[in-house]
XYZ file of C-alpha atoms in Angstrom:
319
model
C 0.000 0.000 0.000
C 1.420 3.408 -0.971
C 1.784 6.237 1.474
C -1.089 8.753 1.503
C -0.465 12.082 -0.253
C 1.040 14.931 1.726
C -1.585 16.916 3.671
C -0.210 20.295 2.600
C -3.500 21.285 0.991
C -5.676 19.888 3.765
C -8.025 22.317 5.429
C -9.308 22.614 8.940
C -12.532 24.265 10.079
C -11.996 28.017 9.821
C -13.826 28.692 13.077
C -11.657 28.280 16.197
C -14.712 28.855 18.338
C -16.599 25.875 19.708
C -20.277 26.612 18.972
C -21.394 23.901 21.308
C -19.745 25.555 24.283
C -21.159 28.945 23.337
C -24.630 27.449 23.587
C -23.897 25.942 27.000
C -23.677 22.515 25.401
C -21.413 20.863 27.942
C -23.749 21.824 30.767
C -26.811 20.369 29.070
C -26.354 16.747 30.008
C -28.218 14.095 31.914
C -27.184 10.555 32.826
C -29.429 7.815 31.509
C -29.568 5.306 34.347
C -31.501 2.063 34.250
C -34.677 2.122 36.335
C -35.176 -1.040 38.266
C -37.876 -2.204 40.623
C -38.899 -5.300 42.499
C -42.177 -5.519 40.597
C -44.312 -8.618 40.304
C -47.390 -9.741 42.153
C -47.956 -12.232 44.897
C -50.477 -15.038 44.834
C -53.573 -14.157 46.929
C -53.589 -15.650 50.399
C -55.663 -18.816 50.752
C -58.697 -17.728 52.851
C -60.464 -21.113 52.671
C -61.221 -22.433 56.192
C -61.425 -26.089 57.083
C -65.111 -27.084 57.417
C -66.066 -28.145 60.972
C -69.223 -30.003 62.080
C -71.833 -27.712 63.657
C -73.074 -28.147 67.222
C -76.336 -29.537 65.832
C -74.494 -32.223 63.934
C -72.618 -33.206 67.095
C -75.921 -33.362 69.030
C -77.454 -35.605 66.381
C -74.560 -38.016 66.711
C -75.024 -38.212 70.486
C -78.814 -38.727 70.241
C -78.415 -41.454 67.664
C -75.961 -43.313 69.864
C -78.186 -42.942 72.974
C -81.313 -44.197 71.179
C -79.420 -47.157 69.844
C -78.228 -48.161 73.324
C -81.649 -47.735 74.982
C -83.574 -49.628 72.311
C -81.367 -52.656 71.892
C -78.906 -52.824 74.736
C -76.735 -54.461 72.113
C -72.980 -54.390 72.008
C -72.662 -51.923 74.892
C -68.973 -52.569 75.139
C -68.445 -51.941 71.451
C -70.486 -48.717 71.546
C -68.705 -47.465 74.620
C -65.435 -48.249 72.913
C -66.591 -46.225 69.897
C -67.507 -43.335 72.154
C -64.058 -43.434 73.715
C -62.412 -43.327 70.312
C -64.663 -40.560 68.950
C -62.268 -37.815 70.057
C -59.392 -39.649 68.432
C -61.405 -40.013 65.225
C -62.205 -36.306 65.144
C -58.543 -35.488 65.680
C -57.563 -37.842 62.859
C -60.187 -36.273 60.584
C -58.975 -32.753 61.334
C -55.377 -33.843 60.723
C -56.351 -35.400 57.390
C -58.235 -32.256 56.367
C -55.228 -30.088 57.153
C -52.952 -32.405 55.185
C -55.337 -32.252 52.232
C -55.393 -28.457 52.382
C -51.599 -28.315 52.398
C -51.442 -30.703 49.450
C -53.985 -28.643 47.525
C -51.975 -25.491 48.178
C -48.823 -27.194 46.947
C -50.587 -28.278 43.778
C -51.674 -24.737 42.863
C -49.823 -23.307 39.829
C -46.640 -21.573 40.936
C -45.095 -18.530 39.210
C -42.776 -19.652 36.430
C -39.108 -18.976 37.115
C -37.668 -17.548 33.918
C -33.971 -17.939 33.117
C -31.830 -14.813 33.328
C -31.128 -13.675 29.788
C -28.784 -11.077 28.330
C -29.986 -8.351 25.949
C -30.444 -9.548 22.389
C -27.106 -9.530 20.618
C -27.002 -7.705 17.272
C -25.348 -9.667 14.466
C -21.575 -9.455 14.767
C -21.741 -7.286 17.895
C -18.823 -7.244 20.326
C -19.436 -7.740 24.053
C -18.524 -4.706 26.151
C -18.696 -3.791 29.835
C -21.913 -2.127 31.051
C -21.940 1.572 30.240
C -24.151 4.407 31.488
C -25.322 6.103 28.324
C -25.027 9.882 28.077
C -27.955 11.953 26.837
C -27.611 15.518 25.574
C -30.275 18.084 26.396
C -33.364 17.372 24.225
C -34.048 21.064 23.603
C -30.486 21.607 22.393
C -30.889 18.633 20.069
C -34.160 19.974 18.688
C -32.868 23.510 18.124
C -29.553 22.424 16.609
C -31.166 19.859 14.328
C -33.532 22.530 13.028
C -30.659 24.940 12.413
C -28.294 22.477 10.719
C -30.521 19.918 9.046
C -28.836 17.051 10.891
C -31.493 14.441 11.798
C -32.291 14.543 15.514
C -31.580 10.839 16.031
C -28.129 11.200 14.475
C -27.416 14.421 16.368
C -28.232 12.665 19.644
C -25.464 10.179 18.874
C -22.900 12.834 17.900
C -23.651 15.008 20.920
C -23.536 12.115 23.395
C -20.261 10.860 21.924
C -18.704 14.329 22.090
C -19.745 14.807 25.704
C -18.391 11.378 26.617
C -14.932 11.674 25.040
C -14.430 15.226 26.289
C -15.181 13.993 29.796
C -12.861 11.010 29.403
C -10.143 12.968 27.573
C -10.557 16.659 28.474
C -7.506 17.634 26.422
C -9.195 16.429 23.221
C -11.639 19.368 23.070
C -13.634 17.796 20.267
C -16.428 19.840 18.738
C -19.705 18.083 18.009
C -19.626 19.594 14.515
C -16.470 17.642 13.615
C -18.124 14.326 14.417
C -21.333 15.371 12.663
C -19.327 16.370 9.590
C -17.742 12.914 9.440
C -21.211 11.350 9.586
C -22.451 13.663 6.846
C -19.589 12.905 4.467
C -19.673 9.154 5.113
C -23.384 8.290 4.762
C -25.457 11.480 5.127
C -26.025 10.548 8.780
C -27.099 6.990 8.030
C -29.624 7.893 5.325
C -27.671 7.072 2.157
C -29.380 4.977 -0.552
C -32.730 4.815 1.203
C -31.367 3.689 4.551
C -32.888 5.133 7.731
C -32.117 5.109 11.449
C -34.644 3.332 13.640
C -35.445 4.384 17.212
C -32.527 2.315 18.525
C -30.197 4.176 16.168
C -29.551 1.222 13.877
C -29.122 1.924 10.178
C -31.512 -0.313 8.241
C -31.155 -1.718 5.673
C -27.520 -2.170 6.639
C -24.960 0.144 5.050
C -22.126 -1.898 3.536
C -19.640 -0.194 1.242
C -17.863 -1.548 -1.803
C -15.298 -4.347 -1.361
C -11.870 -2.884 -0.669
C -10.036 -4.660 -3.480
C -7.568 -1.859 -4.180
C -9.086 -0.980 -7.560
C -11.055 2.067 -6.434
C -10.158 2.354 -2.753
C -7.427 0.936 -0.552
C -6.919 -2.823 -0.582
C -8.084 -4.556 2.590
C -8.085 -8.333 2.711
C -10.780 -9.936 4.850
C -10.144 -9.750 8.606
C -13.444 -10.981 10.054
C -14.331 -14.034 7.997
C -17.202 -12.062 6.512
C -18.944 -11.784 9.902
C -19.613 -8.042 9.691
C -19.696 -7.410 5.957
C -20.681 -10.778 4.491
C -17.510 -11.092 2.395
C -14.899 -13.698 3.425
C -12.417 -12.432 0.834
C -12.339 -8.626 1.139
C -13.289 -6.201 3.884
C -15.961 -3.538 3.392
C -16.683 -0.334 5.297
C -19.806 -0.912 7.408
C -22.358 1.199 9.264
C -23.366 4.871 9.505
C -19.763 6.044 9.985
C -18.252 3.344 7.759
C -15.816 1.407 9.940
C -13.846 -1.396 8.331
C -13.919 -4.590 10.448
C -10.274 -4.425 11.551
C -10.593 -0.854 12.845
C -13.950 -1.633 14.421
C -12.462 -4.504 16.397
C -9.884 -2.083 17.821
C -12.145 0.860 18.682
C -15.645 -0.604 19.041
C -17.538 0.833 22.021
C -20.983 0.486 23.533
C -22.633 3.912 23.740
C -26.260 3.049 24.463
C -25.708 0.859 27.527
C -26.967 -2.443 26.100
C -23.615 -4.165 26.652
C -22.851 -4.647 22.956
C -20.834 -2.661 20.442
C -23.047 -2.837 17.355
C -21.412 -1.834 14.070
C -24.826 -0.837 12.642
C -25.648 1.478 15.572
C -24.977 5.177 15.077
C -24.657 5.584 18.852
C -21.922 2.964 19.110
C -20.177 4.068 15.928
C -20.221 7.756 16.887
C -18.561 7.070 20.248
C -16.069 4.708 18.615
C -15.210 7.311 15.960
C -14.839 10.049 18.573
C -12.467 7.825 20.554
C -10.386 7.127 17.446
C -10.176 10.829 16.513
C -9.136 11.918 20.013
C -6.498 9.201 20.330
C -5.095 9.919 16.874
C -5.103 13.711 17.017
C -4.815 14.781 20.623
C -6.064 18.332 21.147
C -8.315 18.930 18.153
C -8.482 22.708 18.517
C -4.974 22.773 17.037
C -5.091 22.741 13.226
C -2.304 20.231 12.673
C -3.794 17.848 15.231
C -7.224 18.125 13.637
C -5.766 17.226 10.228
C -3.918 14.268 11.762
C -7.110 12.983 13.376
C -9.153 13.124 10.167
C -6.243 11.604 8.231
C -6.332 8.638 10.631
C -9.987 8.157 9.753
C -9.442 8.552 6.010
C -6.080 9.574 4.474
C -7.603 11.294 1.433
C -6.963 15.061 1.183
C -10.320 15.509 -0.543
C -11.999 13.727 2.354
C -10.211 16.002 4.843
C -11.347 19.107 2.980
C -14.940 17.861 2.681
C -15.174 17.193 6.424
C -13.656 20.610 7.209
C -16.162 22.388 4.953
C -19.190 20.658 6.481
C -17.912 21.215 10.035
C -17.607 24.948 9.268
C -21.153 25.058 7.898
C -22.597 23.428 10.998
C -20.678 25.744 13.323
C -21.852 28.834 11.415
C -25.520 27.820 11.567
C -25.691 27.649 15.358
C -23.916 30.890 16.203
């Protein structure tokens, strides 16, 4: 592979001012924490009482026995023996009734114990540690989307990623407009060729670039067995911000807190791209560092200039 052309003609955004900060962007942030609760319902208490013979039933038993003795005088010993065992019989009956009640209670349907399951894994996703997603102020998102034309769902991803990396790497000083410009140049914020972002931020149908055979773009032999791009021979750029599988494996991050780094998710790709740019460029308010960062993403001078132009446009529209 040949060395990329010299970046002498590369441009950087002309505005040194961070429009996001001027609008109080860094202060407009809320943590998205998972809400949990004990939930569930309990089975109603069993209020059924064991039936007991009434006093009239007991009296009838005694009268019947007395009449039988007076009329016949027969088997007095046997009857007296029965009378002596009557209390024992009643105790045995009550014990049997209690045992039956317990058995009936045990036979009632019990709540089903469901196995603990992990969130559904997107195809080719990489497992990541739990992450508390960052959410930018909804009003800022609405106003900025209206001013710039960036779709709100995409802008949510760019803003959250910018807030996250600037908190993790304060020296980076990334502007949201740089990340948004990359998304615009790559796939028009995940809307290229009829693709759209769903509520989860996934680009569907999937965005898969041309095979990197070296004829039109750089040559990139397959590195993922076709897992992410469906091609076991050549790699393709994939997703809203067009990561190639090898780079994705290195920088993939979970931005929405589901525990997976999904190459088709604009949230995950935006945070991954922001991490790459900060690590490659350092402090991005310095022109040479900004050029270095974009060059790490794509070495083309034309690409660098396109991203710079779009970043300037976005910054100008929110002043």
